[in-house]
Amino acid sequence: MSKVFNWHLGREMEYPYEAAYPERQFAFVFNINRCIACQSCTMACKSTWTFSKGQEQMWWANVETKPYGGYPQSWDRQILQLLEKANPEGQVWSGKPTGAQQAGPDGGMYGRFDGKTIFEARGPVLAPDSSRVLGYLPTDEEWNSPNIYEDNPVGEKGKPMQFHKTGESLPVHKTWFFYLARICNHCSYPACLAACPRKAIYKRPEDGIVLIDQQQCRGYRKCVEACPYKKSMYRGNTRVSEKCIACFPRVEGNDPESDGAPLETRCMAACIGQIRMQGLVKTNPDGTWAEDRNHPLYYLVHVAKVALPLYPQFGTEPNGYYIPPRWVPRPYLRQMFGPGVDAAIERYTNPDRELLAVLNLFRKSNRIIYRYELKEGPKVYEGELRGKPVTLYNDTVIAYGKKGEELFRTTIEEPIYERPPIHANSI
Ligand code: SF4
Ligand code: SF4
């Protein structure tokens, strides 16, 4: 095992290979507060990549209702239980979030994770030589119902199907659920890659996308067992494993629609709720994100700090980040997104003018945004929201592409278009 630095955990951790980082890293932010579970993303992916024989139960992109739903069923509960068994009561964070990627005495960005990752916990649960990563193989039944428990809320404690009949209000709802959209996180320390005895899985140096070499794979399913997010899947009729390929022809700019410009993936482009933004972030030689103040993903993760990694304690340093749902009990969210939850929700609930502008960049274009610029506009509203003063400005935010070309510009206030009388009742 090598020692590698994991900035999500604020410390070094064990990993089976030496550290190696891409020039840019495929990353994304999903704003859970906006997801409506329309499943357009799920179907966009399915109809592009997994519509063939043998892929019937394969959903590289999925949206599950938390806390009960999951694809495969109860994937997160099962891996959390294995980790707890390996390290009883020890899966905790200490220190305080410093907001810096480099670790100090108090830890780093989110404090320090003192528990064991899936790479460090394997010994106590598994025979030492049986696997390089702690994990489990889901059963066929667990893969069969990708949308199980959709819209099922948590109700009154200990009373199945009894929900609170009073109205709900922030900060926390008593009856609650939320939609968790998921794809492969193209992790910086991929568990699938670590576990593969054939070395069939690799991480591309140009964009950090994690791929399975279909010729090299022999279908041992070690990646399926090891991926804590269960985003590597076995295909019975070809007897090899497959996973999300991050729509790499689009990201490379090779889609006929793009005219050579890098395009976001199919699931991002299809998103009706405008919850998704994907990009390629610059990295430092030690794997941390290079400062890039006006990159929208850098801003959301490192400046505004409203977007957090999914289950950072697993240790894979996932490159998917989530703006947590405001109405959900905090202990549940802290387990899922780490110690940054309270500050992220506070900031998202009371956004400043830059955060409002960046949130307006989501889904205005399918082209990948490399930089944004804010042009200040006039004050348009002054009032009070949940006991706090708010002022709104009609700022303009401008998005730029890979070559510095302007992709689009948009304002905080949505323009109103009046339908001409001739079309007034056309729908
Ligand atoms: S999410 Fe799973 S399949 Fe994707 S890179 Fe990470 S470990 Fe591998
Ligand atoms: S398309 Fe967007 S809004 Fe619809 S389910 Fe997917 S992530 Fe949610």
Coordinates of C-alpha atoms and ligand atoms in Angstrom, one line a residue:
M1 CA 0.0 0.0 0.0
S2 CA 1.2 3.5 -0.8
K3 CA 0.4 6.7 1.1
V4 CA -1.6 9.3 -0.8
F5 CA -3.0 12.7 0.2
N6 CA -6.8 12.9 0.3
W7 CA -7.9 16.5 0.7
H8 CA -11.5 15.6 1.4
L9 CA -10.3 13.8 4.5
G10 CA -7.6 16.3 5.6
R11 CA -5.0 13.6 5.8
E12 CA -2.9 10.9 4.0
M13 CA -4.5 7.5 3.5
E14 CA -3.5 4.1 2.2
Y15 CA -4.1 3.3 -1.5
P16 CA -2.8 0.3 -3.4
Y17 CA -1.0 2.4 -6.1
E18 CA 1.3 5.4 -6.1
A19 CA -0.6 8.7 -6.6
A20 CA -1.0 10.0 -10.2
Y21 CA -3.1 12.9 -11.1
P22 CA -4.6 14.2 -14.4
E23 CA -4.0 17.6 -15.9
R24 CA -7.6 18.4 -15.6
Q25 CA -10.3 16.5 -13.8
F26 CA -13.8 15.7 -14.9
A27 CA -16.0 17.0 -12.1
F28 CA -19.6 18.0 -11.6
V29 CA -22.0 19.8 -9.1
F30 CA -25.6 18.6 -8.6
N31 CA -28.0 21.0 -6.8
I32 CA -30.3 18.6 -4.9
N33 CA -32.6 21.4 -4.0
R34 CA -33.7 21.6 -7.6
C35 CA -34.1 17.9 -8.6
I36 CA -37.7 16.9 -9.5
A37 CA -37.0 13.2 -10.3
C38 CA -38.2 13.5 -13.8
Q39 CA -35.6 10.9 -14.8
S40 CA -34.8 12.7 -18.0
C41 CA -31.1 12.3 -17.2
T42 CA -31.5 8.6 -16.5
M43 CA -33.3 8.0 -19.8
A44 CA -30.8 10.2 -21.8
C45 CA -28.0 8.0 -20.5
K46 CA -29.9 4.7 -21.0
S47 CA -30.9 5.6 -24.6
T48 CA -27.4 6.5 -25.5
W49 CA -25.2 3.8 -23.8
T50 CA -27.1 0.9 -22.2
F51 CA -30.0 0.0 -24.5
S52 CA -28.7 -3.3 -25.7
K53 CA -29.2 -6.9 -24.8
G54 CA -27.6 -7.8 -21.5
Q55 CA -27.8 -4.2 -20.3
E56 CA -31.5 -4.3 -19.1
Q57 CA -30.6 -3.8 -15.5
M58 CA -27.8 -1.4 -16.1
W59 CA -28.4 2.3 -15.3
W60 CA -25.1 4.2 -15.4
A61 CA -27.1 7.4 -14.4
N62 CA -29.9 7.0 -11.9
V63 CA -32.0 9.1 -9.5
E64 CA -33.0 7.5 -6.2
T65 CA -35.3 8.7 -3.4
K66 CA -33.5 9.0 -0.1
P67 CA -33.5 7.7 2.5
Y68 CA -35.2 4.4 1.5
G69 CA -34.4 4.2 -2.3
G70 CA -31.1 3.0 -3.7
Y71 CA -29.7 1.5 -6.9
P72 CA -28.6 -1.2 -6.1
Q73 CA -31.0 -1.4 -3.2
S74 CA -29.4 -0.1 0.1
W75 CA -25.9 0.2 -1.4
D76 CA -24.9 3.0 1.0
R77 CA -26.3 1.4 4.1
Q78 CA -24.5 -1.8 3.3
I79 CA -21.1 -0.3 2.8
L80 CA -21.6 2.0 5.9
Q81 CA -22.4 -1.1 8.0
L82 CA -19.3 -2.9 6.7
L83 CA -17.1 0.1 7.7
E84 CA -18.7 0.3 11.1
K85 CA -18.1 -3.4 11.6
A86 CA -14.4 -2.9 10.7
N87 CA -14.0 0.1 13.0
P88 CA -16.8 0.2 15.6
E89 CA -17.7 3.7 16.8
G90 CA -14.5 5.0 15.1
Q91 CA -16.0 6.4 11.9
V92 CA -15.8 10.0 13.0
W93 CA -14.5 13.4 12.0
S94 CA -12.3 15.6 14.2
G95 CA -10.8 19.1 14.0
K96 CA -12.7 21.8 12.4
P97 CA -13.1 22.6 8.8
T98 CA -10.4 25.1 7.8
G99 CA -11.6 25.6 4.2
A100 CA -8.1 24.9 2.9
Q101 CA -7.2 21.9 0.8
Q102 CA -3.8 21.4 2.4
A103 CA -4.0 19.8 5.8
G104 CA -2.9 21.7 8.9
P105 CA -2.9 20.5 12.6
D106 CA -6.7 20.7 12.6
G107 CA -7.1 18.8 9.4
G108 CA -8.1 20.4 6.1
M109 CA -11.1 21.6 4.1
Y110 CA -13.7 19.6 6.1
G111 CA -11.6 18.9 9.2
R112 CA -10.0 15.5 9.5
F113 CA -11.6 12.1 9.1
D114 CA -10.3 9.8 11.9
G115 CA -12.1 6.7 10.8
K116 CA -11.1 4.1 8.2
T117 CA -11.6 4.3 4.5
I118 CA -12.6 1.3 2.3
F119 CA -8.8 0.9 1.5
E120 CA -7.8 1.0 5.2
A121 CA -10.7 -1.1 6.7
R122 CA -10.2 -4.2 4.6
G123 CA -8.0 -6.1 7.1
P124 CA -10.4 -6.5 10.1
V125 CA -13.4 -7.7 8.0
L126 CA -11.8 -9.6 5.1
A127 CA -9.0 -12.1 5.0
P128 CA -5.9 -10.0 4.4
D129 CA -5.2 -11.4 0.9
S130 CA -8.8 -11.8 -0.3
S131 CA -9.3 -8.3 -1.6
R132 CA -7.6 -4.9 -1.8
V133 CA -10.7 -3.0 -1.0
L134 CA -13.6 -3.4 1.5
G135 CA -16.8 -4.0 -0.4
Y136 CA -19.6 -6.4 -1.3
L137 CA -21.3 -7.8 -4.4
P138 CA -25.0 -6.8 -4.6
T139 CA -27.4 -9.6 -5.4
D140 CA -29.4 -9.8 -8.7
E141 CA -32.5 -8.8 -6.8
E142 CA -30.8 -5.6 -5.5
W143 CA -30.1 -4.5 -9.0
N144 CA -33.6 -5.2 -10.3
S145 CA -35.6 -2.2 -9.0
P146 CA -33.7 0.9 -9.8
N147 CA -36.4 3.2 -8.7
I148 CA -37.7 1.3 -5.6
Y149 CA -39.3 3.5 -2.9
E150 CA -39.7 6.5 -5.1
D151 CA -41.3 9.4 -3.3
N152 CA -41.6 7.4 0.0
P153 CA -41.0 9.9 2.9
V154 CA -39.8 9.4 6.4
G155 CA -42.8 9.8 8.7
E156 CA -43.4 9.6 12.4
K157 CA -40.8 7.6 14.2
G158 CA -41.8 4.0 14.8
K159 CA -45.1 4.3 12.9
P160 CA -44.9 3.0 9.4
M161 CA -46.8 5.1 6.8
Q162 CA -47.8 7.7 9.4
F163 CA -46.9 11.2 8.3
H164 CA -47.0 14.5 10.1
K165 CA -50.2 16.3 9.2
T166 CA -49.1 19.7 10.1
G167 CA -47.5 22.0 7.5
E168 CA -43.7 21.9 7.1
S169 CA -41.3 24.7 7.2
L170 CA -37.5 25.2 7.1
P171 CA -35.0 24.7 8.5
V172 CA -36.0 21.0 8.9
H173 CA -39.1 19.1 7.8
K174 CA -40.4 16.3 10.0
T175 CA -41.8 14.4 7.0
W176 CA -39.1 14.3 4.3
F177 CA -37.4 12.7 1.4
F178 CA -35.1 13.9 -1.4
Y179 CA -33.9 12.9 -4.8
L180 CA -30.2 11.8 -5.1
A181 CA -29.0 11.9 -8.7
R182 CA -26.0 9.7 -9.3
I183 CA -23.4 8.8 -11.9
C184 CA -19.8 7.4 -11.6
N185 CA -17.7 10.0 -9.7
H186 CA -14.6 9.4 -11.8
C187 CA -12.8 9.3 -8.4
S188 CA -9.3 10.6 -7.8
Y189 CA -8.5 7.3 -6.0
P190 CA -10.9 4.9 -7.8
A191 CA -11.8 1.8 -5.8
C192 CA -12.7 0.0 -9.0
L193 CA -9.3 0.5 -10.5
A194 CA -7.6 -0.4 -7.2
A195 CA -9.4 -3.7 -7.0
C196 CA -8.9 -4.9 -10.6
P197 CA -6.5 -7.9 -10.7
R198 CA -6.2 -7.5 -14.6
K199 CA -5.3 -3.8 -14.5
A200 CA -8.1 -3.3 -17.0
I201 CA -9.3 -0.1 -15.4
Y202 CA -7.4 3.2 -16.0
K203 CA -7.8 6.9 -15.3
R204 CA -7.1 9.2 -18.3
P205 CA -4.2 11.7 -17.7
E206 CA -5.9 14.4 -19.8
D207 CA -9.3 14.5 -18.0
G208 CA -9.3 12.0 -15.1
I209 CA -12.2 10.0 -16.7
V210 CA -12.1 6.4 -15.4
L211 CA -12.6 3.7 -18.1
I212 CA -12.7 -0.1 -18.3
D213 CA -10.7 -1.6 -21.1
Q214 CA -13.2 -4.1 -22.6
Q215 CA -10.5 -6.3 -24.1
Q216 CA -8.5 -6.6 -20.9
C217 CA -11.5 -7.2 -18.6
R218 CA -12.3 -10.9 -17.7
G219 CA -15.4 -10.2 -15.7
Y220 CA -14.1 -11.1 -12.3
R221 CA -16.4 -8.3 -10.9
K222 CA -13.8 -7.2 -8.3
C223 CA -14.6 -3.6 -9.4
V224 CA -18.3 -4.2 -8.8
E225 CA -17.5 -5.4 -5.4
A226 CA -15.1 -2.6 -4.6
C227 CA -16.8 0.5 -5.9
P228 CA -18.6 1.9 -2.8
Y229 CA -21.0 3.8 -5.0
K230 CA -21.8 0.7 -7.0
K231 CA -21.2 2.4 -10.3
S232 CA -19.3 -0.5 -12.0
M233 CA -21.7 -3.1 -13.4
Y234 CA -21.4 -6.6 -14.8
R235 CA -22.9 -7.5 -18.1
G236 CA -23.9 -11.2 -18.3
N237 CA -24.0 -11.8 -22.0
T238 CA -20.5 -10.3 -22.7
R239 CA -19.1 -11.5 -19.4
V240 CA -17.2 -8.2 -18.8
S241 CA -17.9 -5.2 -16.6
E242 CA -19.0 -1.8 -17.8
K243 CA -19.4 1.6 -16.3
C244 CA -20.2 5.3 -17.1
I245 CA -17.7 6.6 -19.6
A246 CA -18.5 10.3 -18.9
C247 CA -19.7 10.6 -22.5
F248 CA -16.0 11.1 -23.4
P249 CA -16.6 11.8 -27.1
R250 CA -18.7 14.8 -26.1
V251 CA -16.2 16.0 -23.5
E252 CA -13.4 15.7 -26.1
G253 CA -15.4 17.9 -28.5
N254 CA -15.9 15.0 -31.0
D255 CA -19.7 15.1 -31.0
P256 CA -21.1 16.2 -34.4
E257 CA -23.3 18.7 -32.6
S258 CA -20.4 20.5 -30.9
D259 CA -18.4 21.9 -33.8
G260 CA -15.2 20.9 -31.9
A261 CA -16.1 22.5 -28.6
P262 CA -16.2 20.3 -25.4
L263 CA -19.8 19.4 -24.6
E264 CA -21.3 18.3 -21.3
T265 CA -22.5 14.7 -20.9
R266 CA -25.9 13.5 -22.0
C267 CA -27.3 13.3 -18.5
M268 CA -26.2 16.9 -17.8
A269 CA -27.6 18.3 -21.1
A270 CA -31.0 16.6 -20.5
C271 CA -31.6 18.0 -17.1
I272 CA -35.0 19.6 -16.9
G273 CA -34.6 20.8 -13.3
Q274 CA -31.3 22.6 -14.2
I275 CA -29.6 21.0 -11.2
R276 CA -26.4 19.9 -13.1
M277 CA -23.2 21.5 -14.1
Q278 CA -20.2 19.6 -15.3
G279 CA -16.7 20.9 -16.1
L280 CA -13.0 20.1 -16.3
V281 CA -11.0 21.5 -13.3
K282 CA -7.3 22.3 -13.2
T283 CA -5.3 20.2 -10.8
N284 CA -2.0 20.8 -8.8
P285 CA 0.8 18.3 -8.9
D286 CA -0.5 16.9 -5.5
G287 CA -4.0 16.3 -6.8
T288 CA -5.6 19.3 -5.1
W289 CA -7.6 21.7 -7.3
A290 CA -5.5 24.5 -8.7
E291 CA -6.8 28.0 -7.9
D292 CA -9.1 29.1 -10.7
R293 CA -11.3 31.7 -9.0
N294 CA -13.7 32.3 -11.9
H295 CA -14.2 28.7 -12.8
P296 CA -17.9 27.9 -11.7
L297 CA -17.1 24.6 -10.2
Y298 CA -14.0 26.0 -8.3
Y299 CA -16.2 28.8 -7.1
L300 CA -19.0 26.5 -5.8
V301 CA -16.7 24.0 -4.1
H302 CA -13.8 26.1 -2.9
V303 CA -15.0 29.7 -2.6
A304 CA -18.7 29.6 -1.8
K305 CA -18.3 26.0 -0.3
V306 CA -21.9 25.2 -1.0
A307 CA -21.1 21.9 -2.9
L308 CA -19.8 18.9 -1.0
P309 CA -18.5 15.4 -1.9
L310 CA -20.8 12.4 -1.6
Y311 CA -19.7 10.1 1.3
P312 CA -16.1 11.5 1.4
Q313 CA -15.4 9.1 4.2
F314 CA -15.2 6.2 1.8
G315 CA -11.9 7.6 0.7
T316 CA -12.1 7.5 -3.1
E317 CA -12.1 11.3 -3.4
P318 CA -15.1 11.4 -5.6
N319 CA -15.4 14.2 -8.2
G320 CA -19.2 14.6 -7.9
Y321 CA -20.3 17.4 -5.5
Y322 CA -23.7 18.1 -4.2
I323 CA -25.5 21.2 -2.8
P324 CA -27.4 19.5 0.1
P325 CA -31.2 19.7 0.4
R326 CA -32.2 22.4 2.9
W327 CA -35.1 20.6 4.5
V328 CA -33.5 17.3 5.6
P329 CA -32.4 16.5 9.2
R330 CA -28.8 17.5 9.5
P331 CA -27.4 14.3 11.1
Y332 CA -28.5 12.4 8.0
L333 CA -26.8 15.0 5.7
R334 CA -23.6 15.1 7.8
Q335 CA -23.2 11.4 7.4
M336 CA -23.8 11.7 3.6
F337 CA -21.7 14.8 2.8
G338 CA -19.4 15.3 5.8
P339 CA -18.9 18.2 8.3
G340 CA -19.4 21.0 5.7
V341 CA -23.2 20.6 5.6
D342 CA -24.3 23.3 8.0
A343 CA -22.2 26.0 6.5
A344 CA -23.1 25.0 3.0
I345 CA -26.9 25.1 3.7
E346 CA -26.5 28.5 5.5
R347 CA -24.7 30.0 2.6
Y348 CA -27.1 28.5 0.0
T349 CA -30.2 29.7 2.0
N350 CA -28.8 33.3 2.1
P351 CA -26.9 33.6 -1.2
D352 CA -24.8 36.7 -2.0
R353 CA -25.0 38.2 -5.5
E354 CA -22.1 36.2 -6.9
L355 CA -23.6 32.9 -5.7
L356 CA -27.0 33.8 -7.3
A357 CA -25.2 34.6 -10.5
V358 CA -23.3 31.4 -10.6
L359 CA -26.4 29.4 -9.9
N360 CA -27.9 31.0 -13.0
L361 CA -25.2 29.5 -15.2
F362 CA -26.7 26.0 -14.7
R363 CA -28.0 24.5 -18.0
K364 CA -28.1 27.7 -20.1
S365 CA -25.8 25.8 -22.6
N366 CA -24.5 22.3 -23.3
R367 CA -21.0 23.6 -23.9
I368 CA -18.5 23.2 -21.0
I369 CA -17.9 26.5 -19.1
Y370 CA -14.3 27.2 -18.3
R371 CA -14.7 30.7 -16.8
Y372 CA -17.4 33.2 -15.9
E373 CA -17.5 37.0 -15.3
L374 CA -19.9 39.0 -13.4
K375 CA -21.1 42.5 -14.5
E376 CA -22.9 44.3 -11.8
G377 CA -26.4 45.6 -12.5
P378 CA -29.0 47.9 -10.8
K379 CA -30.7 47.1 -7.5
V380 CA -34.2 45.6 -8.2
Y381 CA -35.5 44.5 -4.8
E382 CA -35.0 45.2 -1.1
G383 CA -36.9 43.3 1.6
E384 CA -36.7 40.6 4.2
L385 CA -36.5 36.8 3.9
R386 CA -36.9 34.5 7.0
G387 CA -36.0 37.4 9.3
K388 CA -32.9 38.5 7.3
P389 CA -32.6 41.5 5.0
V390 CA -32.2 40.7 1.3
T391 CA -31.2 42.9 -1.6
L392 CA -31.4 41.7 -5.2
Y393 CA -29.4 43.2 -8.1
N394 CA -30.1 42.5 -11.7
D395 CA -26.5 41.4 -12.5
T396 CA -25.4 39.8 -15.7
V397 CA -23.2 36.7 -15.7
I398 CA -21.2 35.8 -18.8
A399 CA -19.9 32.3 -19.5
Y400 CA -16.7 31.6 -21.6
G401 CA -15.6 28.4 -23.3
K402 CA -12.3 26.5 -23.7
K403 CA -10.8 29.0 -26.1
G404 CA -12.0 32.1 -24.2
E405 CA -15.0 32.5 -26.5
E406 CA -18.3 33.8 -25.0
L407 CA -20.8 31.0 -24.7
F408 CA -23.8 33.0 -23.4
R409 CA -24.8 35.8 -21.0
T410 CA -27.7 35.8 -18.7
T411 CA -29.3 38.1 -16.1
I412 CA -30.6 37.4 -12.6
E413 CA -34.0 38.7 -13.5
E414 CA -35.6 36.5 -16.1
P415 CA -36.8 38.5 -19.1
I416 CA -40.5 38.5 -19.7
Y417 CA -41.7 37.8 -23.2
E418 CA -45.3 38.7 -24.1
R419 CA -47.0 36.3 -26.4
P420 CA -48.4 38.1 -29.4
P421 CA -52.2 38.1 -29.6
I422 CA -52.2 35.9 -32.6
H423 CA -50.6 33.0 -30.6
A424 CA -52.2 33.9 -27.2
N425 CA -54.1 30.6 -27.0
S426 CA -51.9 28.4 -29.0
I427 CA -51.3 25.8 -26.3
Ligands
SF4_1 S1 -17.5 5.9 -8.6 FE1 -17.0 3.7 -8.5 S2 -16.8 3.1 -10.6 FE2 -16.7 5.3 -10.6 S3 -14.5 5.8 -10.5 FE3 -15.3 5.8 -8.4 S4 -14.9 3.7 -7.6 FE4 -14.7 3.6 -9.9
SF4_2 S1 -33.0 15.4 -15.3 FE1 -32.3 16.8 -13.7 S2 -34.3 17.3 -12.5 FE2 -34.7 15.5 -13.8 S3 -34.3 13.7 -12.4 FE3 -32.4 14.1 -13.6 S4 -31.2 15.4 -12.2 FE4 -33.3 15.5 -11.5

